[in-house]
């Protein structure tokens, strides 16, 4: 049953368990009828987060139809797209269909927007059975409705970039913004920091490398798992050093980063597999910072691992939001041809 008072953080939409926030809730009310401070969006594309999509794909052995069926089942059961294993969701692009009279978001009917809050807390109804999606890509053509709360975040899509390109950038825009802040803090301490980015050829990784350069980094080390990914980065200028190493191997990663000019003052984890927590700590200098920007991260493993290694490192959770993060990421894409080329290549593959 609905409550009689709405909340800017969406508590009024929680069905169970009562008293939780929408992200922690198992089920939310996705009905398209709006409360006064809400906004309804007609959905065009979902973008599943990498960790969630990987888990679903591995669970179903690459069977796209089975992945599609599970996504439909999750949304139907929970009223939102929240992978029950990873806890994560993704984001969406759509067109504003209705704006409540008390909405503070500044959106208007007809605006094409990307939501900058997770699908794991966004009330969602799918009406097309995802019939245009083969279940083999993170980008999901979709029809339906989504609801934004009073404190949700959404950005109008820029007119100078294709919508799907903008969506890919905005999906990871928290990473370069946080990396920029952390690198500037280290640089202000007296010397340009060594920055290692695990998963440097990926979306968040490539943007993080570009952000680190503009924020005053010294040596940038891109760590990738294969020679094929190394080839995507070599010669682009995004990193001074490109090394192939398994980010899950504590000694292997540490040795590779040291050989490339480390240990790192700032280590950024942008890989979507578990097991990178302690290797990242070991690759980081005493007094350094590790930024975990992956939904596959176990934060207990990170904390206990650092304690066990007697590592004096600051560990930050990349929560996806930094003021101005969308504008910064889009600007980096526009100013950095190598980053744009990597994103466009991924878009073409999809």
Short mmCIF file of C-alpha atoms in Angstrom, two decimals:
data_model
loop_
_atom_site.label_atom_id
_atom_site.label_comp_id
_atom_site.label_asym_id
_atom_site.label_seq_id
_atom_site.Cartn_x
_atom_site.Cartn_y
_atom_site.Cartn_z
CA UNK A 1 0.00 0.00 0.00
CA UNK A 2 1.24 3.47 -0.83
CA UNK A 3 2.21 5.88 1.89
CA UNK A 4 0.50 9.27 1.97
CA UNK A 5 3.69 11.35 1.86
CA UNK A 6 6.42 11.19 -0.76
CA UNK A 7 10.14 11.33 -0.02
CA UNK A 8 12.82 12.96 -2.21
CA UNK A 9 14.95 9.83 -1.76
CA UNK A 10 12.16 7.50 -2.82
CA UNK A 11 11.30 5.73 0.45
CA UNK A 12 7.61 6.04 -0.41
CA UNK A 13 8.15 3.63 -3.33
CA UNK A 14 9.61 0.83 -1.17
CA UNK A 15 7.32 -2.18 -0.87
CA UNK A 16 9.62 -4.59 0.99
CA UNK A 17 11.31 -4.68 3.33
CA UNK A 18 9.57 -1.67 4.83
CA UNK A 19 11.78 1.14 6.09
CA UNK A 20 14.68 0.53 3.71
CA UNK A 21 15.99 2.84 1.00
CA UNK A 22 15.12 2.02 -2.64
CA UNK A 23 18.56 0.62 -3.44
CA UNK A 24 18.54 -1.72 -0.45
CA UNK A 25 14.91 -2.71 -0.95
CA UNK A 26 14.07 -6.03 -2.56
CA UNK A 27 10.90 -4.68 -4.19
CA UNK A 28 9.84 -1.17 -5.15
CA UNK A 29 6.63 0.19 -6.63
CA UNK A 30 7.33 0.93 -10.32
CA UNK A 31 3.87 2.25 -11.24
CA UNK A 32 4.04 5.18 -13.69
CA UNK A 33 1.61 7.35 -11.71
CA UNK A 34 3.69 10.17 -10.25
CA UNK A 35 4.04 11.70 -6.83
CA UNK A 36 4.34 15.52 -6.92
CA UNK A 37 8.17 15.62 -6.86
CA UNK A 38 8.79 12.78 -9.34
CA UNK A 39 9.57 12.60 -13.06
CA UNK A 40 8.48 9.85 -15.47
CA UNK A 41 10.80 8.89 -18.28
CA UNK A 42 9.90 6.86 -21.37
CA UNK A 43 12.74 4.36 -21.66
CA UNK A 44 14.78 3.99 -24.87
CA UNK A 45 17.96 2.15 -23.84
CA UNK A 46 19.19 0.45 -20.69
CA UNK A 47 22.92 0.14 -20.08
CA UNK A 48 23.66 -2.76 -17.72
CA UNK A 49 26.74 -2.29 -15.57
CA UNK A 50 29.72 -4.43 -16.53
CA UNK A 51 29.86 -6.55 -13.37
CA UNK A 52 26.17 -7.44 -13.56
CA UNK A 53 26.26 -8.26 -17.27
CA UNK A 54 29.36 -10.41 -16.83
CA UNK A 55 27.75 -12.36 -13.98
CA UNK A 56 24.57 -12.99 -15.97
CA UNK A 57 26.48 -14.01 -19.08
CA UNK A 58 28.72 -16.44 -17.17
CA UNK A 59 25.76 -17.88 -15.28
CA UNK A 60 23.95 -18.69 -18.52
CA UNK A 61 27.02 -19.75 -20.51
CA UNK A 62 26.61 -16.95 -23.02
CA UNK A 63 23.00 -17.88 -23.84
CA UNK A 64 21.57 -14.49 -24.77
CA UNK A 65 17.97 -15.62 -24.62
CA UNK A 66 18.45 -16.86 -21.07
CA UNK A 67 20.12 -13.59 -20.06
CA UNK A 68 17.23 -11.63 -21.55
CA UNK A 69 14.70 -13.79 -19.73
CA UNK A 70 16.47 -13.30 -16.41
CA UNK A 71 16.63 -9.52 -16.82
CA UNK A 72 12.90 -9.46 -17.57
CA UNK A 73 12.28 -11.65 -14.53
CA UNK A 74 14.35 -9.43 -12.23
CA UNK A 75 12.52 -6.28 -13.32
CA UNK A 76 9.10 -7.93 -13.06
CA UNK A 77 9.82 -9.25 -9.57
CA UNK A 78 11.68 -6.32 -8.07
CA UNK A 79 10.20 -3.33 -9.90
CA UNK A 80 13.77 -2.29 -10.78
CA UNK A 81 16.82 -3.76 -12.52
CA UNK A 82 19.00 -4.94 -9.66
CA UNK A 83 21.11 -8.04 -10.17
CA UNK A 84 20.51 -10.12 -7.02
CA UNK A 85 24.08 -11.44 -7.07
CA UNK A 86 26.09 -8.27 -7.71
CA UNK A 87 23.53 -5.84 -6.26
CA UNK A 88 24.19 -3.50 -9.17
CA UNK A 89 22.14 -2.37 -12.15
CA UNK A 90 23.29 0.22 -14.66
CA UNK A 91 21.58 3.30 -16.07
CA UNK A 92 19.21 4.33 -18.85
CA UNK A 93 18.48 6.81 -21.60
CA UNK A 94 14.98 8.04 -22.30
CA UNK A 95 12.69 10.98 -22.91
CA UNK A 96 10.94 12.89 -20.14
CA UNK A 97 7.22 12.15 -20.42
CA UNK A 98 5.83 13.87 -17.32
CA UNK A 99 7.18 16.17 -14.63
CA UNK A 100 5.52 16.44 -11.24
CA UNK A 101 4.65 20.00 -10.17
CA UNK A 102 7.11 19.88 -7.24
CA UNK A 103 10.05 18.24 -9.03
CA UNK A 104 13.36 20.04 -8.29
CA UNK A 105 15.30 18.40 -11.15
CA UNK A 106 14.77 21.17 -13.70
CA UNK A 107 13.65 18.80 -16.45
CA UNK A 108 10.95 19.45 -19.03
CA UNK A 109 8.70 17.18 -21.04
CA UNK A 110 10.54 16.17 -24.21
CA UNK A 111 14.06 16.35 -22.74
CA UNK A 112 16.23 13.39 -23.73
CA UNK A 113 18.14 12.41 -20.63
CA UNK A 114 20.54 9.87 -19.21
CA UNK A 115 19.90 8.90 -15.62
CA UNK A 116 22.97 9.22 -13.42
CA UNK A 117 21.57 7.09 -10.62
CA UNK A 118 21.65 3.31 -10.67
CA UNK A 119 18.92 1.12 -12.10
CA UNK A 120 19.27 -0.78 -8.82
CA UNK A 121 17.12 1.91 -7.18
CA UNK A 122 15.12 3.26 -10.15
CA UNK A 123 11.48 2.11 -10.41
CA UNK A 124 11.18 0.48 -13.83
CA UNK A 125 8.52 -1.15 -15.99
CA UNK A 126 9.40 -2.89 -19.27
CA UNK A 127 6.61 -3.17 -21.84
CA UNK A 128 8.26 -4.69 -24.93
CA UNK A 129 9.66 -7.95 -23.60
CA UNK A 130 13.10 -6.65 -24.64
CA UNK A 131 12.33 -8.09 -28.07
CA UNK A 132 15.02 -5.98 -29.79
CA UNK A 133 17.82 -7.23 -27.49
CA UNK A 134 19.76 -10.42 -28.12
CA UNK A 135 21.09 -10.63 -24.57
CA UNK A 136 24.70 -10.39 -25.71
CA UNK A 137 25.46 -6.72 -25.08
CA UNK A 138 25.41 -4.37 -22.11
CA UNK A 139 23.32 -1.93 -24.21
CA UNK A 140 19.68 -2.96 -24.13
CA UNK A 141 17.12 -1.39 -26.50
CA UNK A 142 13.97 -1.23 -24.43
CA UNK A 143 10.53 0.30 -24.09
CA UNK A 144 8.87 1.09 -20.79
CA UNK A 145 8.77 3.69 -18.04
CA UNK A 146 11.12 4.73 -15.26
CA UNK A 147 10.61 7.08 -12.33
CA UNK A 148 13.09 9.61 -10.95
CA UNK A 149 12.83 10.86 -7.37
CA UNK A 150 13.32 14.37 -6.07
CA UNK A 151 17.00 13.68 -5.34
CA UNK A 152 17.71 11.57 -8.42
CA UNK A 153 20.26 12.80 -10.93
CA UNK A 154 19.76 13.05 -14.69
CA UNK A 155 21.63 14.86 -17.44
CA UNK A 156 20.27 16.12 -20.73
CA UNK A 157 21.98 14.42 -23.65
CA UNK A 158 24.36 16.73 -25.52
CA UNK A 159 23.36 17.52 -29.09
CA UNK A 160 26.88 17.17 -30.51
CA UNK A 161 27.33 13.49 -29.59
CA UNK A 162 25.38 10.35 -30.54
CA UNK A 163 23.01 9.31 -27.77
CA UNK A 164 24.53 5.86 -27.28
CA UNK A 165 28.03 7.34 -27.10
CA UNK A 166 26.88 9.79 -24.45
CA UNK A 167 25.25 6.94 -22.53
CA UNK A 168 28.48 4.94 -22.50
CA UNK A 169 30.38 7.95 -21.15
CA UNK A 170 27.83 8.89 -18.53
CA UNK A 171 27.66 5.30 -17.33
CA UNK A 172 31.20 5.63 -15.95
CA UNK A 173 31.48 9.39 -15.46
CA UNK A 174 32.06 9.11 -11.72
CA UNK A 175 35.44 7.46 -12.27
CA UNK A 176 37.35 10.24 -14.07
CA UNK A 177 35.88 12.89 -11.78
CA UNK A 178 37.05 11.12 -8.63
CA UNK A 179 40.43 10.29 -10.16
CA UNK A 180 40.89 13.94 -11.09
CA UNK A 181 40.17 15.00 -7.50
CA UNK A 182 42.54 12.42 -5.98
CA UNK A 183 45.40 13.11 -8.41
CA UNK A 184 45.13 16.85 -7.78
CA UNK A 185 45.35 16.20 -4.03
CA UNK A 186 48.52 14.17 -4.47
CA UNK A 187 50.03 16.65 -6.93
CA UNK A 188 49.42 19.49 -4.49
CA UNK A 189 51.57 17.64 -1.96
CA UNK A 190 54.69 18.37 -3.96
CA UNK A 191 55.31 16.02 -6.87
CA UNK A 192 53.34 14.58 -9.78
CA UNK A 193 52.01 11.21 -8.60
CA UNK A 194 52.54 7.89 -10.32
CA UNK A 195 49.09 6.67 -11.34
CA UNK A 196 48.30 3.04 -12.17
CA UNK A 197 44.94 2.21 -13.75
CA UNK A 198 43.88 -1.42 -13.70
CA UNK A 199 41.72 -2.01 -16.76
CA UNK A 200 43.16 0.97 -18.58
CA UNK A 201 41.71 0.05 -21.98
CA UNK A 202 38.13 -0.01 -20.71
CA UNK A 203 35.57 2.76 -20.53
CA UNK A 204 36.21 3.97 -17.00
CA UNK A 205 39.91 3.13 -17.28
CA UNK A 206 40.62 5.16 -20.41
CA UNK A 207 38.70 8.16 -19.07
CA UNK A 208 40.59 7.85 -15.78
CA UNK A 209 43.93 7.94 -17.60
CA UNK A 210 42.87 11.07 -19.47
CA UNK A 211 41.62 12.69 -16.27
CA UNK A 212 44.85 11.85 -14.46
CA UNK A 213 46.90 13.56 -17.17
CA UNK A 214 44.89 16.77 -16.95
CA UNK A 215 45.02 16.72 -13.14
CA UNK A 216 48.82 16.69 -13.01
CA UNK A 217 49.85 13.03 -12.93
CA UNK A 218 53.46 12.06 -13.53
CA UNK A 219 53.90 8.57 -14.95
CA UNK A 220 50.64 6.90 -15.93
CA UNK A 221 50.71 3.10 -15.98
CA UNK A 222 47.92 1.26 -17.75
CA UNK A 223 47.50 -2.35 -16.67
CA UNK A 224 45.60 -4.64 -19.05
CA UNK A 225 45.05 -8.42 -19.08
CA UNK A 226 45.99 -9.21 -22.70
CA UNK A 227 48.29 -8.13 -25.50
CA UNK A 228 45.23 -7.34 -27.58
CA UNK A 229 44.12 -4.71 -25.05
CA UNK A 230 47.68 -3.43 -24.74
CA UNK A 231 47.65 -2.85 -28.49
CA UNK A 232 44.62 -0.61 -28.10
CA UNK A 233 46.59 1.71 -25.81
CA UNK A 234 50.14 1.69 -27.12
CA UNK A 235 50.87 4.77 -29.17
CA UNK A 236 47.77 6.65 -28.01
CA UNK A 237 49.53 8.80 -25.41
CA UNK A 238 47.00 7.83 -22.74
CA UNK A 239 49.72 6.15 -20.68
CA UNK A 240 53.50 6.38 -20.53
CA UNK A 241 53.66 2.66 -19.73
CA UNK A 242 51.34 -0.14 -20.81
CA UNK A 243 51.84 -3.48 -19.07
CA UNK A 244 50.13 -6.83 -19.39
CA UNK A 245 49.43 -8.38 -15.99
CA UNK A 246 46.74 -10.24 -14.11
CA UNK A 247 45.18 -7.74 -11.71
CA UNK A 248 44.20 -10.66 -9.46
CA UNK A 249 47.83 -11.74 -8.91
CA UNK A 250 49.31 -9.90 -5.91
CA UNK A 251 52.99 -10.44 -6.73
CA UNK A 252 52.51 -10.40 -10.48
CA UNK A 253 50.70 -7.08 -10.42
CA UNK A 254 53.04 -5.51 -7.89
CA UNK A 255 56.14 -6.55 -9.86
CA UNK A 256 54.66 -5.30 -13.14
CA UNK A 257 53.76 -1.90 -11.69
CA UNK A 258 57.18 -1.51 -10.05
CA UNK A 259 58.96 -2.40 -13.29
CA UNK A 260 56.94 0.29 -15.06
CA UNK A 261 57.90 3.03 -12.60
CA UNK A 262 55.86 2.23 -9.51
CA UNK A 263 54.82 1.62 -6.88
CA UNK A 264 51.83 3.78 -7.65
CA UNK A 265 50.87 6.78 -5.57
CA UNK A 266 47.34 6.38 -6.92
CA UNK A 267 45.93 3.03 -8.02
CA UNK A 268 42.56 2.96 -9.76
CA UNK A 269 40.68 -0.33 -10.00
CA UNK A 270 38.45 -0.35 -13.09
CA UNK A 271 38.12 -4.08 -13.73
CA UNK A 272 34.86 -5.97 -13.42
CA UNK A 273 36.19 -9.17 -11.86
CA UNK A 274 36.60 -10.01 -8.14
CA UNK A 275 39.95 -10.67 -6.51
CA UNK A 276 41.74 -7.41 -7.32
CA UNK A 277 41.42 -5.86 -3.87
CA UNK A 278 44.66 -6.97 -2.22
CA UNK A 279 46.82 -6.88 -5.38
CA UNK A 280 45.85 -3.22 -5.83
CA UNK A 281 46.92 -2.47 -2.25
CA UNK A 282 50.25 -4.23 -2.73
CA UNK A 283 50.94 -2.24 -5.91
CA UNK A 284 50.43 1.06 -4.06
CA UNK A 285 53.07 3.03 -2.20
CA UNK A 286 52.82 3.72 1.54
CA UNK A 287 50.76 6.87 1.94
CA UNK A 288 49.12 6.30 -1.43
CA UNK A 289 45.48 6.01 -2.44
CA UNK A 290 43.54 3.13 -3.94
CA UNK A 291 40.29 4.00 -5.72
CA UNK A 292 37.99 1.02 -6.16
CA UNK A 293 35.68 1.76 -9.04
CA UNK A 294 34.22 -1.67 -9.65
CA UNK A 295 31.01 -3.31 -8.50
CA UNK A 296 32.96 -6.58 -8.28
CA UNK A 297 34.95 -5.27 -5.33
CA UNK A 298 34.69 -6.88 -1.90
CA UNK A 299 35.31 -4.03 0.46
CA UNK A 300 35.87 -6.34 3.42
CA UNK A 301 38.59 -8.08 1.41
CA UNK A 302 40.13 -4.70 0.63
CA UNK A 303 40.10 -3.50 4.22
CA UNK A 304 41.28 -6.74 5.80
CA UNK A 305 43.88 -7.19 3.07
CA UNK A 306 45.37 -3.76 3.71
CA UNK A 307 45.49 -4.48 7.42
CA UNK A 308 47.19 -7.82 6.84
CA UNK A 309 49.78 -6.20 4.60
CA UNK A 310 50.43 -3.37 7.09
CA UNK A 311 49.65 -1.04 4.22
CA UNK A 312 49.24 2.63 5.08
CA UNK A 313 46.98 3.43 2.15
CA UNK A 314 43.79 5.41 1.83
CA UNK A 315 41.04 3.35 0.20
CA UNK A 316 38.16 5.10 -1.53
CA UNK A 317 34.91 3.68 -2.82
CA UNK A 318 34.02 5.21 -6.17
CA UNK A 319 30.32 5.77 -5.55
CA UNK A 320 29.55 7.09 -9.03
CA UNK A 321 28.79 10.67 -8.02
CA UNK A 322 31.06 13.69 -7.92
CA UNK A 323 29.66 17.17 -8.62
CA UNK A 324 30.10 17.99 -12.31
CA UNK A 325 31.06 14.42 -13.20
CA UNK A 326 29.00 14.15 -16.40
CA UNK A 327 30.30 17.42 -17.86
CA UNK A 328 33.88 16.49 -17.03
CA UNK A 329 33.65 13.06 -18.66
CA UNK A 330 32.01 14.39 -21.81
CA UNK A 331 34.64 17.14 -22.04
CA UNK A 332 37.43 14.57 -21.74
CA UNK A 333 35.86 12.58 -24.56
CA UNK A 334 35.70 15.65 -26.77
CA UNK A 335 39.26 16.76 -25.97
CA UNK A 336 40.95 13.36 -26.12
CA UNK A 337 40.76 11.70 -29.56
CA UNK A 338 42.25 8.45 -28.25
CA UNK A 339 39.51 8.07 -25.65
CA UNK A 340 36.79 8.81 -28.17
CA UNK A 341 38.28 6.26 -30.57
CA UNK A 342 38.19 3.57 -27.88
CA UNK A 343 34.57 4.33 -27.04
CA UNK A 344 33.49 4.40 -30.67
CA UNK A 345 35.22 1.07 -31.28
CA UNK A 346 33.28 -0.47 -28.39
CA UNK A 347 30.07 1.02 -29.75
CA UNK A 348 30.74 -0.50 -33.17
CA UNK A 349 31.37 -3.92 -31.60
CA UNK A 350 28.03 -3.80 -29.85
#
